[in-house]
Structures are given as structure tokens and as C-alpha cells.
Short mmCIF file of C-alpha atoms and ligand atoms in Angstrom, two decimals:
data_model
loop_
_atom_site.label_atom_id
_atom_site.label_comp_id
_atom_site.label_asym_id
_atom_site.label_seq_id
_atom_site.Cartn_x
_atom_site.Cartn_y
_atom_site.Cartn_z
CA UNK A 1 19.56 -11.66 11.26
CA UNK A 2 20.61 -13.49 8.11
CA UNK A 3 20.14 -11.73 4.82
CA UNK A 4 18.09 -14.66 2.71
CA UNK A 5 17.74 -12.89 -0.31
CA UNK A 6 20.71 -11.47 -1.33
CA UNK A 7 22.24 -13.38 -4.25
CA UNK A 8 25.56 -14.60 -5.01
CA UNK A 9 23.97 -15.43 -9.04
CA UNK A 10 24.52 -11.99 -9.53
CA UNK A 11 27.85 -10.53 -8.15
CA UNK A 12 29.42 -11.42 -11.79
CA UNK A 13 29.37 -9.26 -14.65
CA UNK A 14 26.98 -8.82 -16.36
CA UNK A 15 26.49 -9.84 -19.89
CA UNK A 16 28.02 -6.43 -22.63
CA UNK A 17 24.82 -7.07 -24.98
CA UNK A 18 22.14 -7.41 -21.27
CA UNK A 19 19.54 -5.24 -22.63
CA UNK A 20 15.33 -5.11 -22.50
CA UNK A 21 12.72 -3.72 -21.06
CA UNK A 22 9.90 -5.04 -18.08
CA UNK A 23 6.71 -3.81 -17.04
CA UNK A 24 4.26 -4.37 -13.83
CA UNK A 25 1.32 -2.80 -12.85
CA UNK A 26 1.12 -2.74 -8.91
CA UNK A 27 -2.22 -1.50 -6.99
CA UNK A 28 -2.63 0.16 -3.76
CA UNK A 29 -3.29 -0.70 -0.97
CA UNK A 30 -6.01 0.48 2.08
CA UNK A 31 -5.25 -0.41 5.41
CA UNK A 32 -7.76 -1.57 7.81
CA UNK A 33 -5.58 -2.14 11.18
CA UNK A 34 -3.00 0.50 10.50
CA UNK A 35 0.32 1.15 10.69
CA UNK A 36 1.60 4.67 12.32
CA UNK A 37 4.42 4.97 13.98
CA UNK A 38 8.18 2.50 12.88
CA UNK A 39 11.34 1.28 14.68
CA UNK A 40 15.27 0.84 13.00
CA UNK A 41 14.97 -0.09 9.26
CA UNK A 42 11.64 0.51 8.25
CA UNK A 43 9.87 -1.92 10.70
CA UNK A 44 6.11 -1.06 11.80
CA UNK A 45 5.71 -0.93 15.61
CA UNK A 46 2.37 -2.88 15.24
CA UNK A 47 0.71 -5.05 12.80
CA UNK A 48 -1.63 -3.86 10.59
CA UNK A 49 -4.15 -5.51 8.26
CA UNK A 50 -5.15 -3.83 4.18
CA UNK A 51 -7.03 -4.72 1.45
CA UNK A 52 -5.57 -4.75 -1.82
CA UNK A 53 -7.56 -2.43 -4.29
CA UNK A 54 -8.11 -2.96 -8.18
CA UNK A 55 -8.54 0.62 -9.48
CA UNK A 56 -5.87 2.76 -7.84
CA UNK A 57 -3.11 1.58 -9.47
CA UNK A 58 0.63 2.14 -10.76
CA UNK A 59 2.26 1.22 -13.79
CA UNK A 60 6.02 0.73 -14.13
CA UNK A 61 8.41 0.38 -17.04
CA UNK A 62 12.48 0.02 -16.45
CA UNK A 63 14.23 0.22 -20.11
CA UNK A 64 17.88 -1.42 -19.17
CA UNK A 65 21.12 -1.37 -20.85
CA UNK A 66 24.48 -2.68 -19.55
CA UNK A 67 26.47 0.66 -18.94
CA UNK A 68 30.15 1.34 -16.99
CA UNK A 69 28.84 2.57 -13.89
CA UNK A 70 24.55 2.84 -12.86
CA UNK A 71 22.88 5.84 -14.32
CA UNK A 72 19.05 6.30 -13.95
CA UNK A 73 16.22 8.12 -15.19
CA UNK A 74 12.99 8.45 -14.07
CA UNK A 75 9.71 9.77 -16.48
CA UNK A 76 6.72 10.45 -14.16
CA UNK A 77 3.25 10.31 -16.76
CA UNK A 78 5.13 11.45 -19.53
CA UNK A 79 7.40 13.97 -18.05
CA UNK A 80 11.04 13.73 -16.53
CA UNK A 81 10.17 14.03 -12.77
CA UNK A 82 14.28 14.31 -10.86
CA UNK A 83 12.46 14.51 -7.24
CA UNK A 84 9.94 11.33 -7.99
CA UNK A 85 13.46 9.30 -9.31
CA UNK A 86 15.50 10.87 -6.07
CA UNK A 87 13.52 8.44 -3.69
CA UNK A 88 13.86 5.26 -5.82
CA UNK A 89 17.93 6.46 -6.76
CA UNK A 90 18.02 6.80 -2.36
CA UNK A 91 16.58 3.27 -2.50
CA UNK A 92 19.04 1.86 -5.25
CA UNK A 93 21.53 2.90 -3.71
CA UNK A 94 20.56 1.77 -0.01
CA UNK A 95 19.90 -1.45 -1.11
CA UNK A 96 22.78 -2.07 -3.46
CA UNK A 97 24.16 -4.89 -1.12
CA UNK A 98 21.21 -6.33 -2.15
CA UNK A 99 21.10 -6.27 -6.20
CA UNK A 100 24.93 -5.28 -6.75
CA UNK A 101 24.27 -5.99 -11.35
CA UNK A 102 22.55 -1.63 -10.70
CA UNK A 103 25.73 -1.04 -9.78
CA UNK A 104 26.52 -2.11 -13.79
CA UNK A 105 23.44 -1.10 -15.65
CA UNK A 106 21.39 2.20 -16.78
CA UNK A 107 18.17 1.94 -16.42
CA UNK A 108 15.43 4.06 -17.81
CA UNK A 109 12.05 4.30 -15.36
CA UNK A 110 8.08 5.25 -16.81
CA UNK A 111 5.54 5.30 -14.40
CA UNK A 112 2.30 6.25 -14.65
CA UNK A 113 -0.63 6.24 -11.56
CA UNK A 114 -4.09 5.02 -13.29
CA UNK A 115 -5.45 7.82 -10.32
CA UNK A 116 -5.40 11.79 -10.88
CA UNK A 117 -2.12 13.41 -9.66
CA UNK A 118 -4.70 15.90 -7.92
CA UNK A 119 -6.95 12.97 -6.61
CA UNK A 120 -4.96 12.89 -3.15
CA UNK A 121 -4.25 9.18 -2.73
CA UNK A 122 -1.35 8.51 -1.57
CA UNK A 123 0.64 6.54 -4.17
CA UNK A 124 3.87 5.26 -2.41
CA UNK A 125 2.78 2.23 -2.32
CA UNK A 126 1.16 1.46 -5.71
CA UNK A 127 4.49 3.01 -6.91
CA UNK A 128 7.34 1.72 -4.77
CA UNK A 129 5.93 -1.66 -5.25
CA UNK A 130 5.45 -1.46 -9.27
CA UNK A 131 9.10 -0.70 -9.16
CA UNK A 132 10.39 -3.37 -7.27
CA UNK A 133 8.12 -6.00 -8.69
CA UNK A 134 10.56 -4.49 -12.24
CA UNK A 135 13.28 -4.88 -10.17
CA UNK A 136 12.77 -8.33 -9.06
CA UNK A 137 11.40 -9.16 -12.46
CA UNK A 138 14.97 -7.53 -14.35
CA UNK A 139 17.10 -10.25 -11.69
CA UNK A 140 15.14 -12.31 -13.23
CA UNK A 141 16.05 -12.59 -16.68
CA UNK A 142 19.42 -11.42 -15.70
CA UNK A 143 18.94 -15.04 -13.60
CA UNK A 144 17.92 -16.93 -16.86
CA UNK A 145 20.81 -15.25 -18.95
CA UNK A 146 23.70 -16.82 -16.52
CA UNK A 147 21.02 -20.20 -17.06
CA UNK A 148 20.65 -19.96 -12.78
CA UNK A 149 16.94 -19.19 -13.10
CA UNK A 150 15.55 -18.10 -9.87
CA UNK A 151 11.11 -17.16 -9.40
CA UNK A 152 9.50 -14.13 -8.83
CA UNK A 153 9.05 -14.15 -4.13
CA UNK A 154 6.07 -12.31 -3.25
CA UNK A 155 7.64 -12.83 -0.02
CA UNK A 156 10.76 -11.25 -1.39
CA UNK A 157 9.13 -8.36 -3.20
CA UNK A 158 7.28 -7.59 -0.49
CA UNK A 159 10.98 -7.43 2.00
CA UNK A 160 11.99 -4.68 -0.48
CA UNK A 161 9.04 -2.77 -0.99
CA UNK A 162 8.92 -1.94 2.43
CA UNK A 163 13.05 -0.97 2.66
CA UNK A 164 11.36 2.01 0.01
CA UNK A 165 8.05 2.69 1.25
CA UNK A 166 6.43 0.75 4.88
CA UNK A 167 3.24 0.15 3.40
CA UNK A 168 4.01 -1.38 -0.10
CA UNK A 169 4.78 -4.25 2.07
CA UNK A 170 1.54 -5.14 1.82
CA UNK A 171 0.63 -3.86 -2.10
CA UNK A 172 1.73 -7.20 -3.36
CA UNK A 173 -0.99 -9.26 -2.47
CA UNK A 174 -3.99 -10.03 -3.84
CA UNK A 175 -6.65 -9.37 -1.70
CA UNK A 176 -5.54 -8.76 1.73
CA UNK A 177 -2.16 -8.85 3.58
CA UNK A 178 -0.79 -8.73 6.84
CA UNK A 179 2.20 -6.84 7.37
CA UNK A 180 4.27 -6.88 11.09
CA UNK A 181 4.61 -9.81 13.59
CA UNK A 182 1.86 -11.06 16.14
CA UNK A 183 0.89 -14.22 17.80
CA UNK A 184 -2.65 -14.41 16.23
CA UNK A 185 -0.89 -15.03 12.61
CA UNK A 186 1.57 -18.12 12.29
CA UNK A 187 4.58 -16.62 10.18
CA UNK A 188 3.61 -12.94 10.72
CA UNK A 189 6.24 -10.30 10.16
CA UNK A 190 7.90 -7.88 10.54
CA UNK A 191 10.01 -7.81 8.06
CA UNK A 192 7.31 -8.64 4.43
CA UNK A 193 3.48 -8.88 4.09
CA UNK A 194 2.05 -12.31 4.62
CA UNK A 195 -1.16 -13.01 2.09
CA UNK A 196 -4.14 -13.39 3.45
CA UNK A 197 -6.15 -14.23 1.16
CA UNK A 198 -6.79 -18.05 1.57
CA UNK A 199 -7.57 -16.52 5.37
CA UNK A 200 -10.71 -14.60 4.34
CA UNK A 201 -13.93 -14.87 4.14
CA UNK A 202 -15.50 -14.78 0.69
CA UNK A 203 -17.56 -11.97 0.92
CA UNK A 204 -14.39 -9.37 2.30
CA UNK A 205 -12.88 -11.14 -1.39
CA UNK A 206 -15.38 -8.84 -3.62
CA UNK A 207 -15.86 -5.74 -0.87
CA UNK A 208 -16.25 -2.27 -2.44
CA UNK A 209 -14.16 1.04 -1.98
CA UNK A 210 -15.69 3.77 -3.32
CA UNK A 211 -13.49 6.33 -2.44
CA UNK A 212 -14.52 9.38 -1.81
CA UNK A 213 -12.52 13.09 -3.12
CA UNK A 214 -12.77 15.41 -0.23
CA UNK A 215 -9.88 17.72 -1.50
CA UNK A 216 -7.28 16.65 -4.06
CA UNK A 217 -4.62 18.91 -2.07
CA UNK A 218 -0.91 17.49 -1.46
CA UNK A 219 -0.76 16.09 2.31
CA UNK A 220 0.23 19.30 5.04
CA UNK A 221 1.80 16.88 6.57
CA UNK A 222 4.63 13.80 5.02
CA UNK A 223 3.40 10.06 6.56
CA UNK A 224 7.05 10.33 7.19
CA UNK A 225 6.89 12.93 9.56
CA UNK A 226 3.80 11.42 10.66
CA UNK A 227 5.41 8.59 12.11
CA UNK A 228 8.54 10.45 13.62
CA UNK A 229 5.90 12.35 15.20
CA UNK A 230 4.58 8.95 17.46
CA UNK A 231 8.06 8.94 19.38
CA UNK A 232 6.63 11.34 21.40
CA UNK A 233 3.05 10.64 21.45
CA UNK A 234 2.00 10.32 25.05
CA UNK A 235 -0.34 7.86 23.57
CA UNK A 236 2.04 6.02 21.51
CA UNK A 237 2.22 2.46 24.18
CA UNK A 238 -1.81 2.45 25.17
CA UNK A 239 -2.14 2.31 20.70
CA UNK A 240 0.58 -0.23 20.36
CA UNK A 241 -1.55 -2.23 22.66
CA UNK A 242 -4.44 -1.43 21.74
CA UNK A 243 -3.69 -2.01 17.43
CA UNK A 244 -2.78 -6.05 18.35
CA UNK A 245 -5.54 -6.66 20.72
CA UNK A 246 -7.28 -4.96 17.39
CA UNK A 247 -5.58 -7.27 15.10
CA UNK A 248 -6.12 -10.22 16.72
CA UNK A 249 -9.71 -9.42 16.77
CA UNK A 250 -10.36 -8.21 13.56
CA UNK A 251 -8.47 -11.26 11.88
CA UNK A 252 -10.91 -13.17 13.83
CA UNK A 253 -14.26 -11.80 12.12
CA UNK A 254 -12.18 -11.85 8.56
CA UNK A 255 -12.24 -15.77 9.04
CA UNK A 256 -15.50 -15.72 10.61
CA UNK A 257 -17.29 -12.90 8.29
CA UNK A 258 -18.71 -11.31 11.35
CA UNK A 259 -19.49 -7.63 9.41
CA UNK A 260 -20.41 -6.44 13.21
CA UNK A 261 -16.75 -6.89 14.62
CA UNK A 262 -15.17 -5.71 10.96
CA UNK A 263 -17.09 -2.86 10.66
CA UNK A 264 -16.32 -1.98 15.01
CA UNK A 265 -12.65 -2.51 14.20
CA UNK A 266 -12.30 -0.50 11.25
CA UNK A 267 -13.93 2.56 12.28
CA UNK A 268 -12.62 3.02 15.36
CA UNK A 269 -8.95 2.44 13.42
CA UNK A 270 -9.25 5.45 11.53
CA UNK A 271 -10.71 7.14 13.90
CA UNK A 272 -7.77 6.27 16.20
CA UNK A 273 -5.61 7.15 13.75
CA UNK A 274 -6.86 10.78 13.49
CA UNK A 275 -6.67 11.13 16.90
CA UNK A 276 -3.20 10.60 17.51
CA UNK A 277 -2.32 13.18 14.66
CA UNK A 278 -4.67 15.58 16.97
CA UNK A 279 -2.75 14.80 20.00
CA UNK A 280 0.74 14.33 18.69
CA UNK A 281 3.13 17.44 18.67
CA UNK A 282 2.72 19.65 16.62
CA UNK A 283 -0.62 18.70 16.47
CA UNK A 284 -2.25 18.40 13.07
CA UNK A 285 -5.75 17.78 11.14
CA UNK A 286 -6.27 16.02 8.34
CA UNK A 287 -10.31 15.87 8.42
CA UNK A 288 -11.85 18.39 6.60
CA UNK A 289 -15.37 19.39 7.99
CA UNK A 290 -16.77 17.93 4.62
CA UNK A 291 -14.80 14.06 5.80
CA UNK A 292 -17.39 14.70 9.17
CA UNK A 293 -20.47 15.54 7.60
CA UNK A 294 -19.46 12.16 5.12
CA UNK A 295 -18.72 10.11 7.82
CA UNK A 296 -22.19 11.18 10.24
CA UNK A 297 -24.16 10.29 6.67
CA UNK A 298 -23.05 6.98 6.47
CA UNK A 299 -23.37 5.88 10.26
CA UNK A 300 -27.26 7.69 10.16
CA UNK A 301 -27.46 6.03 6.37
CA UNK A 302 -26.44 2.42 8.23
CA UNK A 303 -28.48 2.58 11.52
CA UNK A 304 -31.42 3.60 9.56
CA UNK A 305 -30.92 1.18 6.24
CA UNK A 306 -29.06 -2.02 9.13
CA UNK A 307 -27.16 -2.46 5.88
CA UNK A 308 -23.51 -3.19 6.46
CA UNK A 309 -20.85 -0.64 5.18
CA UNK A 310 -18.74 1.16 6.93
CA UNK A 311 -16.04 4.40 6.56
CA UNK A 312 -11.99 3.86 6.77
CA UNK A 313 -9.35 7.35 6.19
CA UNK A 314 -6.29 7.09 4.49
CA UNK A 315 -3.47 9.81 6.22
CA UNK A 316 -5.87 12.75 3.96
CA UNK A 317 -9.68 13.95 4.38
CA UNK A 318 -10.54 11.42 1.99
CA UNK A 319 -13.26 9.20 2.67
CA UNK A 320 -13.18 5.11 2.04
CA UNK A 321 -16.57 3.49 1.76
CA UNK A 322 -16.43 -0.56 3.17
CA UNK A 323 -19.50 -2.67 1.46
CA UNK A 324 -20.60 -6.13 0.60
CA UNK A 325 -20.23 -6.45 -3.36
CA UNK A 326 -24.48 -7.58 -2.67
CA UNK A 327 -24.88 -4.81 -1.42
CA UNK A 328 -23.53 -2.13 -4.17
CA UNK A 329 -26.25 -1.41 -5.89
CA UNK A 330 -28.03 -0.09 -2.94
CA UNK A 331 -25.50 1.88 -1.57
CA UNK A 332 -24.19 3.33 -5.24
CA UNK A 333 -27.40 4.86 -4.57
CA UNK A 334 -26.81 6.07 -1.16
CA UNK A 335 -23.33 8.11 -2.76
CA UNK A 336 -25.15 9.98 -5.95
CA UNK A 337 -28.09 10.79 -3.84
CA UNK A 338 -26.44 11.85 -0.14
CA UNK A 339 -22.49 11.92 -0.39
CA UNK A 340 -21.84 12.78 -3.89
CA UNK A 341 -22.18 16.44 -3.16
CA UNK A 342 -19.61 16.91 -0.22
CA UNK A 343 -17.19 15.39 -2.46
CA UNK A 344 -14.64 17.97 -5.22
CA UNK A 345 -16.44 17.54 -8.66
CA UNK A 346 -18.64 15.23 -7.21
CA UNK A 347 -15.84 12.42 -7.48
CA UNK A 348 -15.47 9.64 -6.09
CA UNK A 349 -13.37 6.53 -7.42
CA UNK A 350 -15.24 3.11 -7.59
CA UNK A 351 -12.14 0.39 -6.44
CA UNK A 352 -12.22 -3.01 -5.13
CA UNK A 353 -10.28 -5.66 -3.98
CA UNK A 354 -7.67 -6.57 -6.25
CA UNK A 355 -5.95 -9.31 -7.25
CA UNK A 356 -2.62 -7.98 -6.60
CA UNK A 357 0.33 -7.19 -8.92
CA UNK A 358 0.34 -7.67 -12.47
CA UNK A 359 2.83 -8.41 -15.44
CA UNK A 360 2.84 -6.39 -18.52
CA UNK A 361 5.92 -7.01 -19.90
O1 PMV B 1 4.14 3.70 4.02
P1 PMV B 1 3.66 4.99 4.72
O2 PMV B 1 5.65 5.63 5.17
O3 PMV B 1 3.02 5.78 3.95
O4 PMV B 1 2.73 4.85 5.55
C1 PMV B 1 1.65 4.75 5.80
C2 PMV B 1 0.63 4.90 6.93
C3 PMV B 1 -1.05 4.34 6.84
O5 PMV B 1 -1.45 4.86 5.64
C4 PMV B 1 -1.82 6.20 6.93
C5 PMV B 1 -1.38 3.75 7.69
C6 PMV B 1 -1.30 2.41 6.43
O6 PMV B 1 -1.32 1.33 7.23
O7 PMV B 1 -1.24 2.18 5.27
#
């Protein structure tokens, strides 16, 4: 495929006095239909759909200055962090063809998360998309300095975020995003995500996601290793067929506001993700006893009250409790009374569907 995002404008020399600082914040997202299994250059084996979150986010600032050769330092929450920085450096190195100007700059990157490091919340979607937004902002400012202005293009931001960390592709859009080619949605692509914010029923635009922190430990199996295990998973092809079917039906329910179908698919997807982990070789279990207790409590409460709340899980033990804004008071009471005691220090994060990345500088 011809790459449409290699810009001729940036192949020349960076002006000598070129320096400045850019800043963006970008949110995490929670998948409803899960991306689990990849192919090629960070392409998904099946399409996925997510809510863009609001409170779980990363703020990143990049200070740049003309230099003879590429220079780079990375600070996470005030401290130099070479391990984290190495991931970004590798991304820049692997993709320098798209950003040739990088080789004439020194970059100092400073990043911080709104959520505690030990909350077990995956930060690669928010951190990588925040960094990519900064990179595109830098490219934009360079284009202005050369008198050839370009606009910020969210599809392009999604494309590069995907190359940095698959699920980050979905974080650049407000409300909801779809990543991966499906016949059920025109314009969808494996290369980048597309926005669903104009497509979905209003009930989903203000959805809540209360994240119940069952464990703050870092994951015992990285998502990179998890994706790789899908290559030999005996259920892989059945999984990809099912995910495609779930995408089709979830899309229909997102449009109509059919919460029964939404709940059915969302919970089934969460359990399937963990079932796939449990039947890979080697197998692994990321749920904790308190995870299961919470799932059972949620289902019992739903049966009893008919309130349309449901759960989803990421690749970890924490539970994302999803519900419409109209039910927030009752569900928050339920969390305090019945669920908080299963959480570390009775802690949960009150998050909700958000508006996507925001420029800070
Ligand atoms: O973006 P990655 O490579 O960290 O993979 C994310 C995988 C899940 O979070 C488990 C599911 C998803 O679609 O976000």
C-alpha cells in the first residue's frame, strides 16, 4: 500500500533557530469487542470497538531543539525513565521514514499519568497516543515555519498510534472508536481506527465506567506476549469469526440503543478474552478471586433491579463497571455498599466516556 503520510515538506533542513515545546493529553480506552491477536505490522486479527475514557489519561510535553543529530531523553512523573523512553525511541527509529526531521532534533519528553502507577491500569494507549499527538503537533509547527501548513489529522494520529501500541489507535477519537476492517462499517480499516461518535445512540455518549481496582500489581503476562500466544491457540479461528459477528451485532445495538444486546455482547467478550488466556499454551489466569465475586455481584444486582449495568475486563483482574448516566446514583450506591470491599483500599476510579485528546500547549 502506498503510504499517504510521508510528507515531502519535511525532507529538507530544519531551520537553525527551530525550538519550542508542545503538549497534549490523551485518554485511555476500554474495549468492548476485544483486540486479541495480531498479524503483520501491528495489524489486528479482528476488529475491535472501545469507549474513549476521560479521567484515565496521560499528559505529555515535548521540548524540541535543532541539533546535529537525533537526541532524546524521557522523564516519567518527574524522573528520568530510560526503560519507558526506550519504547518511544524504538518507535521513532522504526518509523523515521515518516518523520525524517526527527534526525535533526533533540527531544526532551516529559510524561505523567492521571491514574496511580500501581492501579493496574494499562497506560500504553494513553501514553503512546499522547506522544503521537505531540509528534504531529511538532510536525505541524515545522510545516508552519516552512510556510506549508498542514492540519492535525486524527486518522493519521490513529495510524501512528497503532504502530506504537495497537489499542492506542482507538484513543484519539471522542466517545467511541472502531479499529479493524469490517463489512458492517464503511470506511473501517485495519490501518487506523475510525470515530463512532456520530454513529452511536445518545445513551452511550455519557456512559459511565467505574473501574474497580482489584489488584494494583503489574501484569504477569504482557499484552505483547498474550497476542503472540494467539498464534498457536486452538480456538483462534473460532474466536476471530465470533469477534466479527459480535462487531456486527454490537454496531447495530450502539446505533439503536438496545442495551440488552450491548450487555450480552460486552460481557461475553470480556469472558472470552480471559477464556482465550486460560486455554493458550502456556495458559495464564489474570482474574483474581475478587474479580469473580464482583462479576457475580453485578449479575445478581442486575437480575434483582433490572438496572442495565454490565462489566467488562481488560487484560488484568480489575473490573470495568459500565452503566448509563441515568442510573449513576443507584449504581454508585451499589458500588459503595457491595463492591468497594473487594477492591484494594476500597478504591475505584469514577471514569466516563470522554472527548478524546486535548491540546495543552
Ligand atoms: O494495545 P495492546 O497491544 O496493549 O493490546 C490491548 C489488548 C486488550 O487491551 C486486552 C484489548 C483491547 O482491545 O484493548
